[in-house]
């Protein structure tokens, strides 16, 4: 008897109780955050790997000072470790008896299967029961649908499978407790959806791989995904990627998990018209985050490289974002290891408060008005401000409680505006940073509305070695409060093309705010 076993993986752990304000914890010094993250990096879980009889799973500090303001109401993180949050995946998901495998062979002339829980209706193959299914063959215009009971788990082993659909998602998960797509060793798999279609009753997202349930992608094989209509891979719940050689191209977002995206391994070549990696749940306090503990990423993004409502945390891996509006954006951005290279037309890394329900409703109303072609009589649109960029109270200059913390790793940032920008605080307590950015009194290598902690990191900003937080406030034109606002010479105002642009707001001196996004 042969059994698929996983030597290491993600253990399911209970979610910690959250204080009001989302993932943010109690008030404390930002330096404590860096220490916590460093410990978290040492204990981070390894990537899920797996083997079967036929498949092998994938698998110097500068002396400086820190700001010391303790203004009441400034929210700081005392601890944050996304690896402790509850997710759907654990090592049992990649453990099965090979005798349990049932086969599905895709073919335009007629797909076949030896499984009772599989139905074939023309070019649509539907899995209706939980179990383990090995899928091979191709459909040039068809679908693989997973419609199991809500308490059942489904594992689909893609073993040289190719699915293209002209009328909807290529792989559609309409119901199940959770689904795992396992990429068989040595296999090459491809999926592509159609253009300009709608999903009935919004049963799933609009994507080449579209899931209404928790989704895991693992294994060591290759997977090519083309999102022709909207997204590449999209889950309405959580998304875990634990391995594989993935190439994802999408007209909008490439990789999206509404509740979370947890990546513990794999190789990624991502091209997106929108965000490359995204988690956009703003309603649940412990959701809306992206965690990277390993992996190699090459990202070309039409909008943000990585965008999350609550938090982005990187513990290890190699992240190369060659094109983006903003490289990384979330309420809390935490980097404690790995290698990060970012090229951005706006800010390199931006920490800004998560969307509120009111802001989301306003954005939806604006989008509906835009779709209908309506405009406000007598007004001129000079660039609509993204409410996420305004900060607490919509002013753009207040500390909104967000945090950008670097406690390790190597970061190289080339940004047209701010290199590191926080509408709250910034903590640089480790790592080797090289930043090229604007430096005009309004945009700078390091810019925060709140406190800046600089102690233990090595920083070169626009060719100058920085040794103290005072240099950030005087030489670099930034510091607590964000400095004087301005617009880089020979660069367009924000709001003239970037989806995260902010225009029209002013500080108390009347100058234009161009640092809020």
Coordinates of C-alpha atoms in Angstrom, one line a residue:
X1 CA 0.0 0.0 0.0
X2 CA 1.4 3.3 -1.1
X3 CA 0.6 6.4 0.9
X4 CA 1.2 10.1 0.0
X5 CA 2.9 11.6 3.0
X6 CA 4.0 15.2 3.9
X7 CA 7.1 15.5 6.0
X8 CA 6.5 19.1 6.9
X9 CA 3.7 21.6 6.6
X10 CA 1.5 24.2 8.1
X11 CA -0.2 23.2 11.3
X12 CA -3.6 24.6 12.0
X13 CA -3.5 27.0 14.9
X14 CA -6.3 28.9 16.6
X15 CA -6.7 32.6 15.8
X16 CA -5.6 35.0 18.5
X17 CA -8.2 37.4 19.9
X18 CA -7.9 40.8 18.2
X19 CA -8.2 44.2 19.7
X20 CA -10.3 46.8 18.0
X21 CA -8.6 48.1 15.0
X22 CA -8.0 44.9 13.1
X23 CA -4.8 42.9 13.3
X24 CA -3.2 45.8 15.2
X25 CA -2.4 45.0 18.8
X26 CA -1.7 47.1 21.9
X27 CA 0.3 50.4 22.1
X28 CA 4.0 49.9 22.7
X29 CA 7.4 50.9 21.2
X30 CA 7.9 49.9 17.6
X31 CA 11.3 48.5 18.5
X32 CA 9.5 45.7 20.3
X33 CA 7.8 44.8 17.1
X34 CA 11.1 44.2 15.4
X35 CA 12.2 41.9 18.1
X36 CA 9.0 39.9 17.9
X37 CA 9.3 39.6 14.1
X38 CA 12.9 38.5 14.3
X39 CA 11.8 35.6 16.6
X40 CA 8.9 34.9 14.3
X41 CA 11.3 34.6 11.4
X42 CA 13.3 32.0 13.2
X43 CA 10.3 29.9 13.9
X44 CA 8.4 30.2 10.6
X45 CA 6.9 27.1 9.2
X46 CA 8.5 25.4 6.3
X47 CA 6.8 25.0 3.0
X48 CA 4.3 22.2 2.6
X49 CA 6.0 19.4 0.6
X50 CA 4.9 16.0 -0.4
X51 CA 5.9 12.7 -1.9
X52 CA 4.3 9.6 -3.3
X53 CA 5.5 6.5 -5.2
X54 CA 5.1 8.6 -8.3
X55 CA 5.1 12.2 -7.1
X56 CA 7.8 14.3 -5.3
X57 CA 6.6 17.4 -3.6
X58 CA 8.0 20.9 -4.2
X59 CA 9.3 22.1 -2.3
X60 CA 25.3 44.6 9.6
X61 CA 23.8 47.3 11.7
X62 CA 24.6 51.0 11.7
X63 CA 24.7 53.0 15.0
X64 CA 21.8 55.3 15.0
X65 CA 19.0 56.8 17.1
X66 CA 15.2 56.6 17.1
X67 CA 12.3 59.0 17.5
X68 CA 10.8 58.9 21.0
X69 CA 7.4 60.7 20.7
X70 CA 4.8 59.0 22.8
X71 CA 1.8 61.0 21.8
X72 CA -1.4 59.5 23.2
X73 CA -3.4 57.7 20.6
X74 CA -0.5 56.7 18.4
X75 CA -1.1 53.0 17.7
X76 CA 1.9 50.8 17.6
X77 CA 2.2 47.1 17.2
X78 CA 3.7 45.2 20.1
X79 CA 3.4 41.8 18.4
X80 CA 2.2 40.6 15.0
X81 CA 2.9 37.2 13.5
X82 CA 0.6 36.1 10.7
X83 CA 2.0 32.5 10.9
X84 CA -0.1 32.1 14.1
X85 CA -3.4 33.0 12.5
X86 CA -6.0 30.3 11.6
X87 CA -5.9 29.1 8.0
X88 CA -7.6 26.2 6.3
X89 CA -4.5 24.3 5.2
X90 CA -2.6 21.7 7.2
X91 CA -0.3 18.8 6.3
X92 CA -3.3 16.3 6.3
X93 CA -4.4 18.0 3.1
X94 CA -1.4 16.5 1.3
X95 CA -1.6 13.0 2.8
X96 CA -3.6 10.3 1.0
X97 CA -3.5 6.7 0.1
X98 CA -2.7 6.4 -3.6
X99 CA -5.3 3.6 -3.8
X100 CA -7.9 6.3 -3.1
X101 CA -7.1 8.1 -6.4
X102 CA -9.8 8.1 -9.0
X103 CA -9.0 9.1 -12.6
X104 CA -10.5 11.7 -14.9
X105 CA -9.4 11.8 -18.5
X106 CA -10.3 15.0 -20.4
X107 CA -11.0 14.9 -24.1
X108 CA -12.9 17.0 -26.5
X109 CA -14.4 13.9 -28.0
X110 CA -15.7 12.8 -24.7
X111 CA -14.2 12.9 -21.2
X112 CA -14.2 9.8 -19.1
X113 CA -13.9 8.8 -15.4
X114 CA -14.0 5.7 -13.3
X115 CA -15.4 7.7 -10.3
X116 CA -19.0 7.6 -9.2
X117 CA -18.7 11.2 -8.0
X118 CA -18.0 12.5 -11.5
X119 CA -20.5 13.5 -14.2
X120 CA -19.8 14.4 -17.8
X121 CA -22.1 16.7 -19.7
X122 CA -20.7 17.6 -23.0
X123 CA -17.5 19.5 -22.4
X124 CA -18.2 20.1 -18.7
X125 CA -16.8 17.6 -16.2
X126 CA -18.2 18.0 -12.7
X127 CA -16.9 16.5 -9.4
X128 CA -19.8 16.1 -7.1
X129 CA -18.3 14.1 -4.2
X130 CA -15.2 14.5 -1.9
X131 CA -12.2 12.5 -2.7
X132 CA -8.9 12.4 -4.6
X133 CA -9.0 12.7 -8.4
X134 CA -6.1 12.5 -10.9
X135 CA -6.9 14.6 -13.9
X136 CA -5.1 14.4 -17.3
X137 CA -5.9 15.2 -20.9
X138 CA -7.2 18.4 -22.4
X139 CA -10.4 20.4 -23.1
X140 CA -10.0 23.1 -25.8
X141 CA -13.4 24.6 -24.8
X142 CA -14.7 23.1 -21.6
X143 CA -14.7 23.3 -17.8
X144 CA -13.7 21.3 -14.7
X145 CA -16.3 22.1 -12.0
X146 CA -16.1 21.1 -8.4
X147 CA -19.5 21.0 -6.7
X148 CA -19.1 18.8 -3.6
X149 CA -21.0 19.1 -0.3
X150 CA -20.0 21.9 1.9
X151 CA -18.4 19.6 4.5
X152 CA -16.4 17.6 1.9
X153 CA -12.8 18.1 0.8
X154 CA -11.6 17.5 -2.7
X155 CA -8.1 16.9 -4.0
X156 CA -7.4 17.3 -7.7
X157 CA -4.1 16.1 -8.9
X158 CA -3.3 17.9 -12.2
X159 CA -1.1 15.5 -14.2
X160 CA -0.5 17.1 -17.7
X161 CA -4.0 18.7 -17.8
X162 CA -5.0 21.5 -20.1
X163 CA -8.4 23.3 -19.8
X164 CA -9.5 26.3 -21.9
X165 CA -13.0 27.7 -21.6
X166 CA -14.6 30.4 -23.8
X167 CA -17.6 30.9 -21.6
X168 CA -16.4 30.9 -18.0
X169 CA -13.7 29.8 -15.6
X170 CA -11.6 26.9 -16.7
X171 CA -11.6 25.5 -13.1
X172 CA -14.7 26.4 -11.1
X173 CA -15.2 25.5 -7.5
X174 CA -18.8 26.3 -6.7
X175 CA -19.0 24.3 -3.4
X176 CA -16.8 22.2 -1.0
X177 CA -15.3 22.6 2.4
X178 CA -11.9 23.1 0.8
X179 CA -10.1 22.1 -2.4
X180 CA -6.5 21.3 -3.1
X181 CA -5.0 21.5 -6.6
X182 CA -1.9 19.3 -6.5
X183 CA 0.6 19.7 -9.4
X184 CA 2.1 16.2 -10.1
X185 CA 5.8 15.9 -10.3
X186 CA 7.1 16.6 -13.8
X187 CA 3.7 17.6 -15.1
X188 CA 2.9 20.7 -17.2
X189 CA -0.6 22.0 -16.7
X190 CA -2.5 25.0 -18.2
X191 CA -5.8 26.8 -17.7
X192 CA -7.4 29.8 -19.4
X193 CA -10.8 31.3 -19.1
X194 CA -12.9 33.2 -21.7
X195 CA -13.4 36.9 -22.2
X196 CA -16.4 39.1 -21.2
X197 CA -18.5 36.5 -19.4
X198 CA -20.5 36.7 -16.2
X199 CA -20.7 34.1 -13.5
X200 CA -24.4 33.3 -12.7
X201 CA -25.5 34.5 -9.3
X202 CA -21.8 35.4 -8.5
X203 CA -21.3 31.8 -7.6
X204 CA -17.6 32.2 -7.9
X205 CA -15.2 35.0 -8.8
X206 CA -14.5 35.8 -12.4
X207 CA -11.1 34.1 -12.9
X208 CA -9.4 31.3 -14.8
X209 CA -9.3 29.3 -11.5
X210 CA -12.3 30.6 -9.5
X211 CA -13.2 29.2 -6.1
X212 CA -16.0 29.9 -3.7
X213 CA -14.2 27.8 -1.1
X214 CA -10.8 27.7 0.6
X215 CA -8.2 26.7 -2.0
X216 CA -4.7 25.2 -1.8
X217 CA -2.2 24.9 -4.6
X218 CA 0.7 22.6 -3.9
X219 CA 3.1 20.1 -5.6
X220 CA 6.2 20.5 -7.8
X221 CA 4.7 20.5 -11.3
X222 CA 4.2 23.5 -13.5
X223 CA 0.9 25.5 -13.9
X224 CA 0.2 28.2 -16.4
X225 CA -2.8 30.4 -15.8
X226 CA -4.3 33.0 -18.1
X227 CA -7.0 35.2 -16.8
X228 CA -8.5 36.6 -20.0
X229 CA -11.6 38.3 -18.5
X230 CA -10.5 39.3 -15.0
X231 CA -8.3 37.5 -12.4
X232 CA -5.9 34.6 -12.8
X233 CA -6.4 32.6 -9.5
X234 CA -9.1 33.9 -7.2
X235 CA -10.8 32.5 -4.0
X236 CA -13.7 34.1 -2.1
X237 CA -12.2 32.5 1.0
X238 CA -8.5 31.7 1.8
X239 CA -5.8 30.9 -0.6
X240 CA -2.6 28.9 0.3
X241 CA 0.2 28.2 -2.2
X242 CA 2.7 25.7 -1.0
X243 CA 4.7 24.9 -4.1
X244 CA 4.8 24.6 -7.8
X245 CA 6.2 26.5 -10.8
X246 CA 3.4 29.0 -11.5
X247 CA 3.1 31.4 -14.4
X248 CA 0.1 33.7 -14.0
X249 CA -1.1 36.3 -16.5
X250 CA -4.3 38.3 -15.8
X251 CA -6.0 41.4 -17.2
X252 CA -6.8 42.4 -13.6
X253 CA -5.5 40.8 -10.4
X254 CA -3.3 37.7 -10.8
X255 CA -3.4 35.9 -7.5
X256 CA -6.2 36.8 -5.0
X257 CA -7.5 35.3 -1.8
X258 CA -10.2 37.4 -0.3
X259 CA -9.6 36.3 3.3
X260 CA -5.8 35.7 3.0
X261 CA -3.0 34.6 0.8
X262 CA -0.4 32.4 2.5
X263 CA 2.6 31.4 0.3
X264 CA 5.1 28.9 1.8
X265 CA 6.9 27.9 -1.4
X266 CA 7.0 27.9 -5.1
X267 CA 8.3 29.8 -8.1
X268 CA 6.1 32.6 -9.5
X269 CA 6.2 34.5 -12.8
X270 CA 3.3 37.0 -12.5
X271 CA 2.0 39.6 -14.9
X272 CA -1.1 41.5 -14.0
X273 CA -3.1 44.5 -15.3
X274 CA -4.2 45.1 -11.7
X275 CA -2.6 43.9 -8.5
X276 CA -0.3 40.9 -8.7
X277 CA -1.0 39.4 -5.3
X278 CA -4.0 40.6 -3.3
X279 CA -6.2 40.1 -0.2
X280 CA -9.1 42.5 0.0
X281 CA -11.2 41.5 3.0
X282 CA -11.6 44.7 5.0
X283 CA -14.6 43.5 7.0
X284 CA -13.1 40.8 9.2
X285 CA -10.4 42.0 11.7
X286 CA -8.1 39.0 11.3
X287 CA -8.5 38.6 7.5
X288 CA -7.3 40.6 4.5
X289 CA -3.6 39.7 4.7
X290 CA -0.7 38.3 2.7
X291 CA 2.1 36.1 4.3
X292 CA 5.2 35.0 2.4
X293 CA 7.5 32.6 4.2
X294 CA 9.4 31.3 1.1
X295 CA 9.3 31.4 -2.7
X296 CA 10.8 33.1 -5.7
X297 CA 8.7 35.9 -7.3
X298 CA 9.1 37.8 -10.5
X299 CA 6.3 40.4 -10.7
X300 CA 5.2 42.8 -13.4
X301 CA 2.1 44.6 -12.1
X302 CA -0.1 47.2 -13.7
X303 CA -1.1 48.4 -10.2
X304 CA 0.4 47.2 -6.9
X305 CA 2.8 44.3 -6.6
X306 CA 1.3 43.1 -3.3
X307 CA -1.8 44.7 -1.9
X308 CA -3.6 43.7 1.3
X309 CA -6.1 45.5 3.6
X310 CA -4.8 44.5 7.0
X311 CA -1.2 43.3 6.7
X312 CA 1.6 42.0 4.5
X313 CA 4.4 40.1 6.2
X314 CA 7.5 38.6 4.5
X315 CA 9.8 36.3 6.5
X316 CA 11.9 34.9 3.7
X317 CA 12.1 34.4 -0.1
X318 CA 13.1 36.4 -3.1
X319 CA 10.7 39.1 -4.3
X320 CA 11.4 41.0 -7.5
X321 CA 8.8 43.6 -8.5
X322 CA 10.0 45.0 -11.8
X323 CA 7.0 47.2 -12.5
X324 CA 4.2 48.5 -10.2
X325 CA 2.3 51.6 -9.1
X326 CA 3.2 50.8 -5.5
X327 CA 5.3 47.8 -4.7
X328 CA 3.7 46.8 -1.5
X329 CA 0.7 48.3 0.3
X330 CA -1.3 47.4 3.5
X331 CA -2.2 48.9 6.8
X332 CA 0.8 47.0 8.3
X333 CA 3.8 46.0 6.2
X334 CA 6.4 43.9 8.0
X335 CA 9.6 42.5 6.5
X336 CA 12.0 40.5 8.6
X337 CA 13.9 38.5 6.0
X338 CA 14.5 37.7 2.4
X339 CA 15.5 39.7 -0.6
X340 CA 13.2 42.4 -2.0
X341 CA 13.7 44.5 -5.1
X342 CA 10.9 47.0 -6.0
X343 CA 10.5 49.4 -8.9
X344 CA 7.5 51.7 -8.5
X345 CA 6.0 54.6 -10.3
X346 CA 4.5 55.9 -7.0
X347 CA 5.7 54.7 -3.5
X348 CA 7.9 51.7 -3.1
X349 CA 6.2 50.5 0.1
X350 CA 3.1 52.2 1.5
X351 CA 1.5 51.6 4.9
X352 CA -2.0 53.1 5.1
X353 CA -5.2 52.4 7.0
X354 CA -7.5 49.7 5.7
X355 CA -10.7 50.5 3.9
X356 CA -13.8 51.2 6.0
X357 CA -17.3 50.1 5.1
X358 CA -18.2 53.7 4.3
X359 CA -15.2 54.1 2.0
X360 CA -16.0 50.9 0.2
X361 CA -19.6 52.0 -0.3
X362 CA -18.4 55.4 -1.7
X363 CA -16.0 53.6 -4.1
X364 CA -18.8 51.3 -5.3
X365 CA -21.1 54.3 -5.9
X366 CA -18.3 56.1 -7.8
X367 CA -17.7 53.0 -9.9
X368 CA -21.4 52.6 -10.7
X369 CA -21.5 56.3 -11.7
X370 CA -18.5 55.9 -13.9
X371 CA -20.0 52.8 -15.5
X372 CA -23.2 54.7 -16.3
X373 CA -21.3 57.6 -17.6
X374 CA -22.8 60.1 -15.1
X375 CA -20.8 63.1 -13.9
X376 CA -21.4 65.8 -11.3
X377 CA -22.7 69.0 -13.0
X378 CA -20.4 71.9 -12.9
X379 CA -17.4 70.1 -11.5
X380 CA -14.1 69.2 -13.0
X381 CA -12.4 65.9 -12.1
X382 CA -8.8 66.6 -11.3
X383 CA -8.1 63.2 -9.9
X384 CA -10.3 61.4 -7.3
X385 CA -8.6 60.7 -4.1
X386 CA -8.5 57.1 -2.9
X387 CA -10.0 57.2 0.6
X388 CA -7.5 54.7 1.8
X389 CA -4.7 57.2 1.2
X390 CA -6.3 60.0 3.2
X391 CA -5.4 58.8 6.6
X392 CA -7.5 59.2 9.7
X393 CA -10.2 61.8 9.2
X394 CA -9.3 62.1 5.5
X395 CA -6.6 64.7 6.1
X396 CA -3.6 62.7 4.9
X397 CA -1.3 64.2 7.5
X398 CA -2.5 62.5 10.7
X399 CA -1.1 59.3 12.1
X400 CA -3.7 56.7 11.0
X401 CA -2.2 53.9 13.1
X402 CA -0.6 52.1 10.2
X403 CA 2.9 50.6 10.5
X404 CA 5.8 49.9 8.1
X405 CA 8.5 47.8 9.9
X406 CA 11.7 46.4 8.6
X407 CA 13.7 44.2 10.9
X408 CA 15.8 42.2 8.5
X409 CA 16.4 41.2 4.9
X410 CA 17.8 43.1 2.0
X411 CA 15.7 45.8 0.3
X412 CA 16.4 47.7 -2.9
X413 CA 13.7 50.2 -3.8
X414 CA 13.5 52.5 -6.9
X415 CA 10.5 54.7 -6.5
X416 CA 9.3 57.8 -8.3
X417 CA 7.8 59.3 -5.1
X418 CA 8.5 58.0 -1.6
X419 CA 10.7 55.0 -1.1
X420 CA 9.1 54.0 2.3
X421 CA 5.9 55.8 3.1
X422 CA 3.6 55.4 6.1
X423 CA 0.5 57.3 7.0
X424 CA 1.4 56.1 10.5
X425 CA 4.8 55.0 11.8
X426 CA 8.0 53.5 10.4
X427 CA 10.3 51.2 12.2
X428 CA 13.7 50.3 10.8
X429 CA 15.5 48.1 13.3
X430 CA 17.4 45.7 11.0
X431 CA 18.1 44.8 7.4
X432 CA 20.1 46.4 4.6
X433 CA 18.1 49.1 2.7
X434 CA 19.1 50.9 -0.5
X435 CA 16.5 53.5 -1.6
X436 CA 16.3 55.7 -4.7
X437 CA 13.4 58.1 -4.7
X438 CA 12.2 61.6 -5.0
X439 CA 13.7 64.1 -2.5
X440 CA 11.9 67.4 -2.8
X441 CA 10.6 68.3 0.6
X442 CA 7.3 66.5 0.0
X443 CA 8.5 63.1 -1.3
X444 CA 11.5 61.4 0.2
X445 CA 13.3 58.0 0.7
X446 CA 11.6 57.6 4.1
X447 CA 8.3 59.5 4.9
X448 CA 5.9 59.0 7.8
X449 CA 3.0 60.9 9.3
X450 CA 3.9 59.6 12.8
X451 CA 7.1 58.5 14.5
X452 CA 10.2 57.0 12.7
X453 CA 12.4 54.5 14.6
X454 CA 15.8 54.0 13.0
X455 CA 18.1 51.8 15.1
X456 CA 20.0 48.7 13.9
X457 CA 19.3 49.0 10.1
X458 CA 21.7 50.0 7.4
X459 CA 20.3 52.6 5.0
X460 CA 21.5 54.3 1.9
X461 CA 19.1 56.9 0.5
X462 CA 19.7 58.5 -2.8
X463 CA 23.4 57.7 -2.5
X464 CA 23.8 59.0 1.0
X465 CA 24.5 56.7 4.0
X466 CA 22.0 57.5 6.7
X467 CA 23.2 57.1 10.3
X468 CA 20.5 58.8 12.3
X469 CA 16.8 59.6 12.3
X470 CA 17.6 63.3 12.3
X471 CA 19.2 62.9 8.9
X472 CA 15.9 61.5 7.7
X473 CA 14.1 64.5 9.0
X474 CA 16.5 67.2 7.7
X475 CA 18.7 65.8 4.9
X476 CA 15.9 63.7 3.3
X477 CA 13.1 66.1 3.8
X478 CA 10.9 63.6 5.7
X479 CA 10.3 62.6 9.3
X480 CA 7.5 62.7 11.8
X481 CA 4.6 64.6 10.3
X482 CA 5.6 63.9 6.7
X483 CA 7.5 67.1 6.0
X484 CA 6.4 69.9 3.6
X485 CA 4.3 68.7 0.7
X486 CA 5.4 69.1 -2.8
X487 CA 5.4 67.5 -6.3
X488 CA 8.6 66.1 -7.9
X489 CA 9.8 68.2 -10.9
X490 CA 8.9 66.7 -14.3
X491 CA 6.5 64.2 -12.7
X492 CA 2.7 64.3 -13.0
X493 CA 0.5 65.1 -10.0
X494 CA -0.9 62.0 -8.3
X495 CA -4.3 61.3 -9.6
X496 CA -3.3 61.5 -13.2
X497 CA -3.3 57.9 -13.9
X498 CA -2.4 55.9 -10.8
X499 CA -5.3 54.0 -9.1
X500 CA -3.8 54.8 -5.8
X501 CA -3.3 58.5 -6.6
X502 CA -4.2 61.2 -4.1
X503 CA -4.8 64.8 -5.2
X504 CA -6.6 67.9 -4.0
X505 CA -5.9 67.6 -0.3
X506 CA -3.8 70.2 1.4
X507 CA -1.9 70.6 4.6
X508 CA -2.2 73.4 7.1
X509 CA 0.1 75.6 5.0
X510 CA -2.0 75.2 1.9
X511 CA 0.5 73.1 -0.1
X512 CA -0.7 70.1 -2.1
X513 CA -0.5 66.7 -0.3
X514 CA 1.3 64.3 -2.5
X515 CA 2.6 61.9 0.1
X516 CA -0.5 60.2 1.3
X517 CA -0.6 57.3 -1.0

